[in-house]
Amino acid sequence: MSEQTGAGASSRHTPVLLQRCLDLLAPALAAPGAVMVDSTLGMGGHTEGVLRAFDHVRVVGIDRDPQALALASERLAPFGERFTPVHAVYDEIREVLDRLGIPEVQGVLMDLGVSSLQLDEAERGFAYAQDAPLDMRMDPTTGPTAADVLNTYDERDIARVLRVYGEERFAARIARGVVRRRQQAPLTRTSELVDIVRAGVPAATRRTGGHPAKRTFQALRIEVNGELAALERAVPASVEALAVGGRIVVESYQSLEDRIVKRALAAGATSSAPPDLPVEPATHTPYLRLLTRGAEEADADELARNPRSQSVRLRAAERLRPTPDHLRTPRRAA
């Protein structure tokens, strides 16, 4: 463990839009015995804010990263039994709550994307600015690495990953470069991938729009961790876990995530009745109420406090009634 890893979580993590999240969750968390799920615990900044602001609330903190769980648990130890850490992926929220004997919750918070811990730990391979092994697993105990993807996928599949998950215009050129390089020796280091991207992106493009490898690293991280597929399951599962009057708050950091969240929340906030019906049946009225007008962004003060809030998009909704049977998402098989 590096010296930086041993540093306290509170000194390494500034939660994004914390006060706004607290304000949105407050009406739901005011209920006696309220429980909130922090589906992306990270280093526990948002959870600490909730536990300090609402002295009766219990938080279940979910994270797939064992290192994050350990750091957050140390940070949150003063809150005793009001905090429960769980090693899981956020689409397993219902299974987690079932194991804990919690039938429904009053709040769900999701702070998506790569965490401060994962970005700051060079050896995890998430950061294109530092040379490290090509890993990128949020849970380093399981699953394929970024090196596995780059060394085993065919050229067409690599290009697809970069184009779809990174919205990379030069995906085909980068994929071709990866295949050429791995014919000499397997790719193992992030610096090798950065060199391939630089060679595949035209010089004029490299001079604008930030680091040329940003989109490629994002795409590989999403592929390695199955992030978008998990998110597609997690948002409806989180809504289903909410009690009536409960609230969900989601912070996204790129357009693919935000699109999934927007679509899931909008579906619940829209009548499911055919548009030509003269009277809307009660079973088809919305079961969610949107709490934000579109996606909220960080203001100047937030950006000054926390530069990592630059790309945040926040959406929130309140459960109005149980989900009608014809719209209910099937439970995952045990």
PDB file of N, CA and C in Angstrom, residues 133-210:
ATOM      1  N   PRO A 133       0.190  -0.378 -14.967  1.00  0.00           N
ATOM      2  CA  PRO A 133      -0.341  -1.560 -15.645  1.00  0.00           C
ATOM      3  C   PRO A 133      -1.721  -1.272 -16.244  1.00  0.00           C
ATOM      4  N   LEU A 134      -2.029  -1.899 -17.358  1.00  0.00           N
ATOM      5  CA  LEU A 134      -3.334  -1.744 -18.010  1.00  0.00           C
ATOM      6  C   LEU A 134      -4.360  -2.609 -17.287  1.00  0.00           C
ATOM      7  N   ASP A 135      -4.880  -2.082 -16.176  1.00  0.00           N
ATOM      8  CA  ASP A 135      -5.826  -2.838 -15.373  1.00  0.00           C
ATOM      9  C   ASP A 135      -7.236  -2.281 -15.536  1.00  0.00           C
ATOM     10  N   MET A 136      -7.550  -1.180 -14.843  1.00  0.00           N
ATOM     11  CA  MET A 136      -8.827  -0.462 -14.931  1.00  0.00           C
ATOM     12  C   MET A 136     -10.003  -1.200 -14.306  1.00  0.00           C
ATOM     13  N   ARG A 137      -9.774  -2.245 -13.539  1.00  0.00           N
ATOM     14  CA  ARG A 137     -10.889  -2.913 -12.860  1.00  0.00           C
ATOM     15  C   ARG A 137     -11.265  -2.144 -11.599  1.00  0.00           C
ATOM     16  N   MET A 138     -12.543  -1.850 -11.432  1.00  0.00           N
ATOM     17  CA  MET A 138     -13.002  -1.224 -10.204  1.00  0.00           C
ATOM     18  C   MET A 138     -12.929  -2.209  -9.042  1.00  0.00           C
ATOM     19  N   ASP A 139     -13.148  -3.474  -9.333  1.00  0.00           N
ATOM     20  CA  ASP A 139     -12.939  -4.537  -8.350  1.00  0.00           C
ATOM     21  C   ASP A 139     -11.736  -5.347  -8.820  1.00  0.00           C
ATOM     22  N   PRO A 140     -10.555  -5.068  -8.277  1.00  0.00           N
ATOM     23  CA  PRO A 140      -9.344  -5.733  -8.762  1.00  0.00           C
ATOM     24  C   PRO A 140      -9.247  -7.199  -8.383  1.00  0.00           C
ATOM     25  N   THR A 141     -10.267  -7.735  -7.727  1.00  0.00           N
ATOM     26  CA  THR A 141     -10.231  -9.152  -7.343  1.00  0.00           C
ATOM     27  C   THR A 141     -10.869 -10.054  -8.393  1.00  0.00           C
ATOM     28  N   THR A 142     -11.465  -9.467  -9.427  1.00  0.00           N
ATOM     29  CA  THR A 142     -12.195 -10.316 -10.371  1.00  0.00           C
ATOM     30  C   THR A 142     -12.288  -9.672 -11.740  1.00  0.00           C
ATOM     31  N   GLY A 143     -12.467 -10.519 -12.760  1.00  0.00           N
ATOM     32  CA  GLY A 143     -12.788 -10.037 -14.099  1.00  0.00           C
ATOM     33  C   GLY A 143     -11.585  -9.706 -14.957  1.00  0.00           C
ATOM     34  N   PRO A 144     -11.816  -9.490 -16.263  1.00  0.00           N
ATOM     35  CA  PRO A 144     -10.747  -9.169 -17.201  1.00  0.00           C
ATOM     36  C   PRO A 144     -10.230  -7.754 -17.002  1.00  0.00           C
ATOM     37  N   THR A 145      -8.978  -7.546 -17.383  1.00  0.00           N
ATOM     38  CA  THR A 145      -8.353  -6.230 -17.308  1.00  0.00           C
ATOM     39  C   THR A 145      -8.416  -5.533 -18.665  1.00  0.00           C
ATOM     40  N   ALA A 146      -8.000  -4.271 -18.675  1.00  0.00           N
ATOM     41  CA  ALA A 146      -7.914  -3.546 -19.943  1.00  0.00           C
ATOM     42  C   ALA A 146      -6.906  -4.210 -20.868  1.00  0.00           C
ATOM     43  N   ALA A 147      -5.832  -4.765 -20.309  1.00  0.00           N
ATOM     44  CA  ALA A 147      -4.851  -5.484 -21.132  1.00  0.00           C
ATOM     45  C   ALA A 147      -5.491  -6.691 -21.800  1.00  0.00           C
ATOM     46  N   ASP A 148      -6.348  -7.399 -21.073  1.00  0.00           N
ATOM     47  CA  ASP A 148      -7.043  -8.547 -21.660  1.00  0.00           C
ATOM     48  C   ASP A 148      -7.897  -8.116 -22.849  1.00  0.00           C
ATOM     49  N   VAL A 149      -8.595  -7.002 -22.702  1.00  0.00           N
ATOM     50  CA  VAL A 149      -9.430  -6.505 -23.799  1.00  0.00           C
ATOM     51  C   VAL A 149      -8.567  -6.172 -25.009  1.00  0.00           C
ATOM     52  N   LEU A 150      -7.509  -5.411 -24.791  1.00  0.00           N
ATOM     53  CA  LEU A 150      -6.680  -4.947 -25.908  1.00  0.00           C
ATOM     54  C   LEU A 150      -5.923  -6.083 -26.583  1.00  0.00           C
ATOM     55  N   ASN A 151      -5.583  -7.110 -25.828  1.00  0.00           N
ATOM     56  CA  ASN A 151      -4.770  -8.197 -26.391  1.00  0.00           C
ATOM     57  C   ASN A 151      -5.584  -9.361 -26.946  1.00  0.00           C
ATOM     58  N   THR A 152      -6.897  -9.399 -26.660  1.00  0.00           N
ATOM     59  CA  THR A 152      -7.684 -10.544 -27.119  1.00  0.00           C
ATOM     60  C   THR A 152      -8.846 -10.176 -28.038  1.00  0.00           C
ATOM     61  N   TYR A 153      -9.381  -8.961 -27.948  1.00  0.00           N
ATOM     62  CA  TYR A 153     -10.477  -8.576 -28.827  1.00  0.00           C
ATOM     63  C   TYR A 153      -9.940  -8.425 -30.249  1.00  0.00           C
ATOM     64  N   ASP A 154     -10.782  -8.739 -31.248  1.00  0.00           N
ATOM     65  CA  ASP A 154     -10.328  -8.487 -32.614  1.00  0.00           C
ATOM     66  C   ASP A 154     -10.443  -6.996 -32.925  1.00  0.00           C
ATOM     67  N   GLU A 155      -9.864  -6.590 -34.033  1.00  0.00           N
ATOM     68  CA  GLU A 155      -9.768  -5.174 -34.358  1.00  0.00           C
ATOM     69  C   GLU A 155     -11.139  -4.517 -34.430  1.00  0.00           C
ATOM     70  N   ARG A 156     -12.098  -5.204 -34.994  1.00  0.00           N
ATOM     71  CA  ARG A 156     -13.432  -4.629 -35.134  1.00  0.00           C
ATOM     72  C   ARG A 156     -14.085  -4.403 -33.779  1.00  0.00           C
ATOM     73  N   ASP A 157     -13.905  -5.341 -32.844  1.00  0.00           N
ATOM     74  CA  ASP A 157     -14.504  -5.183 -31.521  1.00  0.00           C
ATOM     75  C   ASP A 157     -13.821  -4.079 -30.711  1.00  0.00           C
ATOM     76  N   ILE A 158     -12.519  -3.946 -30.848  1.00  0.00           N
ATOM     77  CA  ILE A 158     -11.833  -2.838 -30.172  1.00  0.00           C
ATOM     78  C   ILE A 158     -12.360  -1.509 -30.691  1.00  0.00           C
ATOM     79  N   ALA A 159     -12.507  -1.404 -31.998  1.00  0.00           N
ATOM     80  CA  ALA A 159     -13.025  -0.169 -32.589  1.00  0.00           C
ATOM     81  C   ALA A 159     -14.442   0.112 -32.101  1.00  0.00           C
ATOM     82  N   ARG A 160     -15.257  -0.926 -31.996  1.00  0.00           N
ATOM     83  CA  ARG A 160     -16.628  -0.748 -31.508  1.00  0.00           C
ATOM     84  C   ARG A 160     -16.644  -0.216 -30.085  1.00  0.00           C
ATOM     85  N   VAL A 161     -15.823  -0.791 -29.220  1.00  0.00           N
ATOM     86  CA  VAL A 161     -15.760  -0.334 -27.832  1.00  0.00           C
ATOM     87  C   VAL A 161     -15.376   1.143 -27.768  1.00  0.00           C
ATOM     88  N   LEU A 162     -14.355   1.532 -28.517  1.00  0.00           N
ATOM     89  CA  LEU A 162     -13.892   2.922 -28.479  1.00  0.00           C
ATOM     90  C   LEU A 162     -14.923   3.876 -29.067  1.00  0.00           C
ATOM     91  N   ARG A 163     -15.594   3.439 -30.120  1.00  0.00           N
ATOM     92  CA  ARG A 163     -16.583   4.299 -30.780  1.00  0.00           C
ATOM     93  C   ARG A 163     -17.846   4.454 -29.938  1.00  0.00           C
ATOM     94  N   VAL A 164     -18.348   3.340 -29.389  1.00  0.00           N
ATOM     95  CA  VAL A 164     -19.622   3.370 -28.666  1.00  0.00           C
ATOM     96  C   VAL A 164     -19.455   3.940 -27.263  1.00  0.00           C
ATOM     97  N   TYR A 165     -18.455   3.475 -26.533  1.00  0.00           N
ATOM     98  CA  TYR A 165     -18.302   3.876 -25.137  1.00  0.00           C
ATOM     99  C   TYR A 165     -17.432   5.123 -24.954  1.00  0.00           C
ATOM    100  N   GLY A 166     -16.600   5.428 -25.931  1.00  0.00           N
ATOM    101  CA  GLY A 166     -15.770   6.620 -25.819  1.00  0.00           C
ATOM    102  C   GLY A 166     -16.158   7.706 -26.789  1.00  0.00           C
ATOM    103  N   GLU A 167     -17.086   7.402 -27.691  1.00  0.00           N
ATOM    104  CA  GLU A 167     -17.483   8.350 -28.737  1.00  0.00           C
ATOM    105  C   GLU A 167     -16.247   8.913 -29.445  1.00  0.00           C
ATOM    106  N   GLU A 168     -15.318   7.985 -29.713  1.00  0.00           N
ATOM    107  CA  GLU A 168     -14.023   8.317 -30.314  1.00  0.00           C
ATOM    108  C   GLU A 168     -14.126   8.295 -31.839  1.00  0.00           C
ATOM    109  N   ARG A 169     -13.896   9.449 -32.456  1.00  0.00           N
ATOM    110  CA  ARG A 169     -13.992   9.559 -33.916  1.00  0.00           C
ATOM    111  C   ARG A 169     -12.952   8.711 -34.638  1.00  0.00           C
ATOM    112  N   PHE A 170     -11.814   8.514 -34.022  1.00  0.00           N
ATOM    113  CA  PHE A 170     -10.713   7.810 -34.680  1.00  0.00           C
ATOM    114  C   PHE A 170     -10.552   6.390 -34.139  1.00  0.00           C
ATOM    115  N   ALA A 171     -11.678   5.800 -33.758  1.00  0.00           N
ATOM    116  CA  ALA A 171     -11.664   4.466 -33.158  1.00  0.00           C
ATOM    117  C   ALA A 171     -11.011   3.437 -34.063  1.00  0.00           C
ATOM    118  N   ALA A 172     -11.321   3.453 -35.337  1.00  0.00           N
ATOM    119  CA  ALA A 172     -10.779   2.450 -36.260  1.00  0.00           C
ATOM    120  C   ALA A 172      -9.264   2.573 -36.369  1.00  0.00           C
ATOM    121  N   ARG A 173      -8.756   3.799 -36.433  1.00  0.00           N
ATOM    122  CA  ARG A 173      -7.306   3.999 -36.534  1.00  0.00           C
ATOM    123  C   ARG A 173      -6.603   3.543 -35.264  1.00  0.00           C
ATOM    124  N   ILE A 174      -7.190   3.848 -34.105  1.00  0.00           N
ATOM    125  CA  ILE A 174      -6.580   3.435 -32.841  1.00  0.00           C
ATOM    126  C   ILE A 174      -6.598   1.915 -32.721  1.00  0.00           C
ATOM    127  N   ALA A 175      -7.722   1.287 -33.088  1.00  0.00           N
ATOM    128  CA  ALA A 175      -7.819  -0.175 -33.018  1.00  0.00           C
ATOM    129  C   ALA A 175      -6.790  -0.831 -33.919  1.00  0.00           C
ATOM    130  N   ARG A 176      -6.592  -0.279 -35.101  1.00  0.00           N
ATOM    131  CA  ARG A 176      -5.586  -0.815 -36.027  1.00  0.00           C
ATOM    132  C   ARG A 176      -4.199  -0.718 -35.400  1.00  0.00           C
ATOM    133  N   GLY A 177      -3.923   0.405 -34.734  1.00  0.00           N
ATOM    134  CA  GLY A 177      -2.632   0.578 -34.084  1.00  0.00           C
ATOM    135  C   GLY A 177      -2.422  -0.398 -32.941  1.00  0.00           C
ATOM    136  N   VAL A 178      -3.490  -0.688 -32.188  1.00  0.00           N
ATOM    137  CA  VAL A 178      -3.404  -1.660 -31.096  1.00  0.00           C
ATOM    138  C   VAL A 178      -3.031  -3.032 -31.644  1.00  0.00           C
ATOM    139  N   VAL A 179      -3.698  -3.456 -32.701  1.00  0.00           N
ATOM    140  CA  VAL A 179      -3.449  -4.788 -33.268  1.00  0.00           C
ATOM    141  C   VAL A 179      -2.037  -4.874 -33.824  1.00  0.00           C
ATOM    142  N   ARG A 180      -1.586  -3.814 -34.471  1.00  0.00           N
ATOM    143  CA  ARG A 180      -0.203  -3.813 -34.994  1.00  0.00           C
ATOM    144  C   ARG A 180       0.801  -3.935 -33.856  1.00  0.00           C
ATOM    145  N   ARG A 181       0.591  -3.163 -32.771  1.00  0.00           N
ATOM    146  CA  ARG A 181       1.543  -3.167 -31.668  1.00  0.00           C
ATOM    147  C   ARG A 181       1.556  -4.518 -30.951  1.00  0.00           C
ATOM    148  N   ARG A 182       0.400  -5.125 -30.741  1.00  0.00           N
ATOM    149  CA  ARG A 182       0.370  -6.376 -29.985  1.00  0.00           C
ATOM    150  C   ARG A 182       0.942  -7.544 -30.782  1.00  0.00           C
ATOM    151  N   GLN A 183       1.084  -7.400 -32.074  1.00  0.00           N
ATOM    152  CA  GLN A 183       1.739  -8.442 -32.869  1.00  0.00           C
ATOM    153  C   GLN A 183       3.222  -8.535 -32.538  1.00  0.00           C
ATOM    154  N   GLN A 184       3.776  -7.438 -32.040  1.00  0.00           N
ATOM    155  CA  GLN A 184       5.180  -7.429 -31.614  1.00  0.00           C
ATOM    156  C   GLN A 184       5.317  -7.970 -30.191  1.00  0.00           C
ATOM    157  N   ALA A 185       4.406  -7.546 -29.318  1.00  0.00           N
ATOM    158  CA  ALA A 185       4.403  -8.002 -27.918  1.00  0.00           C
ATOM    159  C   ALA A 185       3.094  -7.578 -27.291  1.00  0.00           C
ATOM    160  N   PRO A 186       2.565  -8.352 -26.326  1.00  0.00           N
ATOM    161  CA  PRO A 186       1.307  -7.970 -25.688  1.00  0.00           C
ATOM    162  C   PRO A 186       1.413  -6.601 -25.023  1.00  0.00           C
ATOM    163  N   LEU A 187       0.331  -5.829 -25.083  1.00  0.00           N
ATOM    164  CA  LEU A 187       0.282  -4.539 -24.413  1.00  0.00           C
ATOM    165  C   LEU A 187       0.109  -4.767 -22.912  1.00  0.00           C
ATOM    166  N   THR A 188       0.906  -4.074 -22.112  1.00  0.00           N
ATOM    167  CA  THR A 188       0.833  -4.238 -20.661  1.00  0.00           C
ATOM    168  C   THR A 188       0.772  -2.921 -19.901  1.00  0.00           C
ATOM    169  N   ARG A 189       1.137  -1.795 -20.523  1.00  0.00           N
ATOM    170  CA  ARG A 189       1.275  -0.529 -19.810  1.00  0.00           C
ATOM    171  C   ARG A 189       0.393   0.552 -20.415  1.00  0.00           C
ATOM    172  N   THR A 190      -0.085   1.454 -19.560  1.00  0.00           N
ATOM    173  CA  THR A 190      -0.916   2.559 -20.046  1.00  0.00           C
ATOM    174  C   THR A 190      -0.144   3.471 -20.991  1.00  0.00           C
ATOM    175  N   SER A 191       1.157   3.630 -20.753  1.00  0.00           N
ATOM    176  CA  SER A 191       1.951   4.503 -21.624  1.00  0.00           C
ATOM    177  C   SER A 191       2.009   3.978 -23.052  1.00  0.00           C
ATOM    178  N   GLU A 192       1.980   2.656 -23.205  1.00  0.00           N
ATOM    179  CA  GLU A 192       1.956   2.071 -24.546  1.00  0.00           C
ATOM    180  C   GLU A 192       0.664   2.437 -25.261  1.00  0.00           C
ATOM    181  N   LEU A 193      -0.449   2.377 -24.535  1.00  0.00           N
ATOM    182  CA  LEU A 193      -1.730   2.722 -25.132  1.00  0.00           C
ATOM    183  C   LEU A 193      -1.782   4.209 -25.483  1.00  0.00           C
ATOM    184  N   VAL A 194      -1.265   5.057 -24.616  1.00  0.00           N
ATOM    185  CA  VAL A 194      -1.239   6.494 -24.899  1.00  0.00           C
ATOM    186  C   VAL A 194      -0.455   6.761 -26.175  1.00  0.00           C
ATOM    187  N   ASP A 195       0.687   6.084 -26.356  1.00  0.00           N
ATOM    188  CA  ASP A 195       1.483   6.264 -27.577  1.00  0.00           C
ATOM    189  C   ASP A 195       0.693   5.858 -28.819  1.00  0.00           C
ATOM    190  N   ILE A 196      -0.051   4.762 -28.725  1.00  0.00           N
ATOM    191  CA  ILE A 196      -0.852   4.297 -29.861  1.00  0.00           C
ATOM    192  C   ILE A 196      -1.945   5.311 -30.185  1.00  0.00           C
ATOM    193  N   VAL A 197      -2.592   5.851 -29.165  1.00  0.00           N
ATOM    194  CA  VAL A 197      -3.650   6.836 -29.388  1.00  0.00           C
ATOM    195  C   VAL A 197      -3.069   8.092 -30.030  1.00  0.00           C
ATOM    196  N   ARG A 198      -1.949   8.566 -29.521  1.00  0.00           N
ATOM    197  CA  ARG A 198      -1.332   9.762 -30.097  1.00  0.00           C
ATOM    198  C   ARG A 198      -1.024   9.564 -31.580  1.00  0.00           C
ATOM    199  N   ALA A 199      -0.564   8.370 -31.911  1.00  0.00           N
ATOM    200  CA  ALA A 199      -0.246   8.091 -33.313  1.00  0.00           C
ATOM    201  C   ALA A 199      -1.505   7.990 -34.167  1.00  0.00           C
ATOM    202  N   GLY A 200      -2.625   7.590 -33.566  1.00  0.00           N
ATOM    203  CA  GLY A 200      -3.853   7.390 -34.326  1.00  0.00           C
ATOM    204  C   GLY A 200      -4.721   8.623 -34.452  1.00  0.00           C
ATOM    205  N   VAL A 201      -4.476   9.636 -33.618  1.00  0.00           N
ATOM    206  CA  VAL A 201      -5.277  10.861 -33.655  1.00  0.00           C
ATOM    207  C   VAL A 201      -4.498  11.932 -34.413  1.00  0.00           C
ATOM    208  N   PRO A 202      -5.080  12.549 -35.432  1.00  0.00           N
ATOM    209  CA  PRO A 202      -4.363  13.568 -36.206  1.00  0.00           C
ATOM    210  C   PRO A 202      -3.845  14.704 -35.338  1.00  0.00           C
ATOM    211  N   ALA A 203      -2.746  15.279 -35.736  1.00  0.00           N
ATOM    212  CA  ALA A 203      -2.091  16.324 -34.944  1.00  0.00           C
ATOM    213  C   ALA A 203      -3.014  17.505 -34.685  1.00  0.00           C
ATOM    214  N   ALA A 204      -3.795  17.897 -35.675  1.00  0.00           N
ATOM    215  CA  ALA A 204      -4.685  19.044 -35.496  1.00  0.00           C
ATOM    216  C   ALA A 204      -5.704  18.775 -34.395  1.00  0.00           C
ATOM    217  N   THR A 205      -6.196  17.552 -34.306  1.00  0.00           N
ATOM    218  CA  THR A 205      -7.164  17.190 -33.275  1.00  0.00           C
ATOM    219  C   THR A 205      -6.493  17.112 -31.912  1.00  0.00           C
ATOM    220  N   ARG A 206      -5.242  16.650 -31.871  1.00  0.00           N
ATOM    221  CA  ARG A 206      -4.533  16.532 -30.591  1.00  0.00           C
ATOM    222  C   ARG A 206      -4.331  17.880 -29.925  1.00  0.00           C
ATOM    223  N   ARG A 207      -4.341  18.959 -30.717  1.00  0.00           N
ATOM    224  CA  ARG A 207      -4.083  20.289 -30.159  1.00  0.00           C
ATOM    225  C   ARG A 207      -5.313  20.901 -29.479  1.00  0.00           C
ATOM    226  N   THR A 208      -6.470  20.275 -29.626  1.00  0.00           N
ATOM    227  CA  THR A 208      -7.691  20.814 -29.022  1.00  0.00           C
ATOM    228  C   THR A 208      -8.436  19.700 -28.281  1.00  0.00           C
ATOM    229  N   GLY A 209      -9.299  20.088 -27.371  1.00  0.00           N
ATOM    230  CA  GLY A 209     -10.205  19.129 -26.736  1.00  0.00           C
ATOM    231  C   GLY A 209      -9.610  18.273 -25.648  1.00  0.00           C
ATOM    232  N   GLY A 210      -8.512  18.695 -25.039  1.00  0.00           N
ATOM    233  CA  GLY A 210      -7.956  17.936 -23.925  1.00  0.00           C
ATOM    234  C   GLY A 210      -7.078  16.792 -24.380  1.00  0.00           C
TER     235      GLY A 210
END
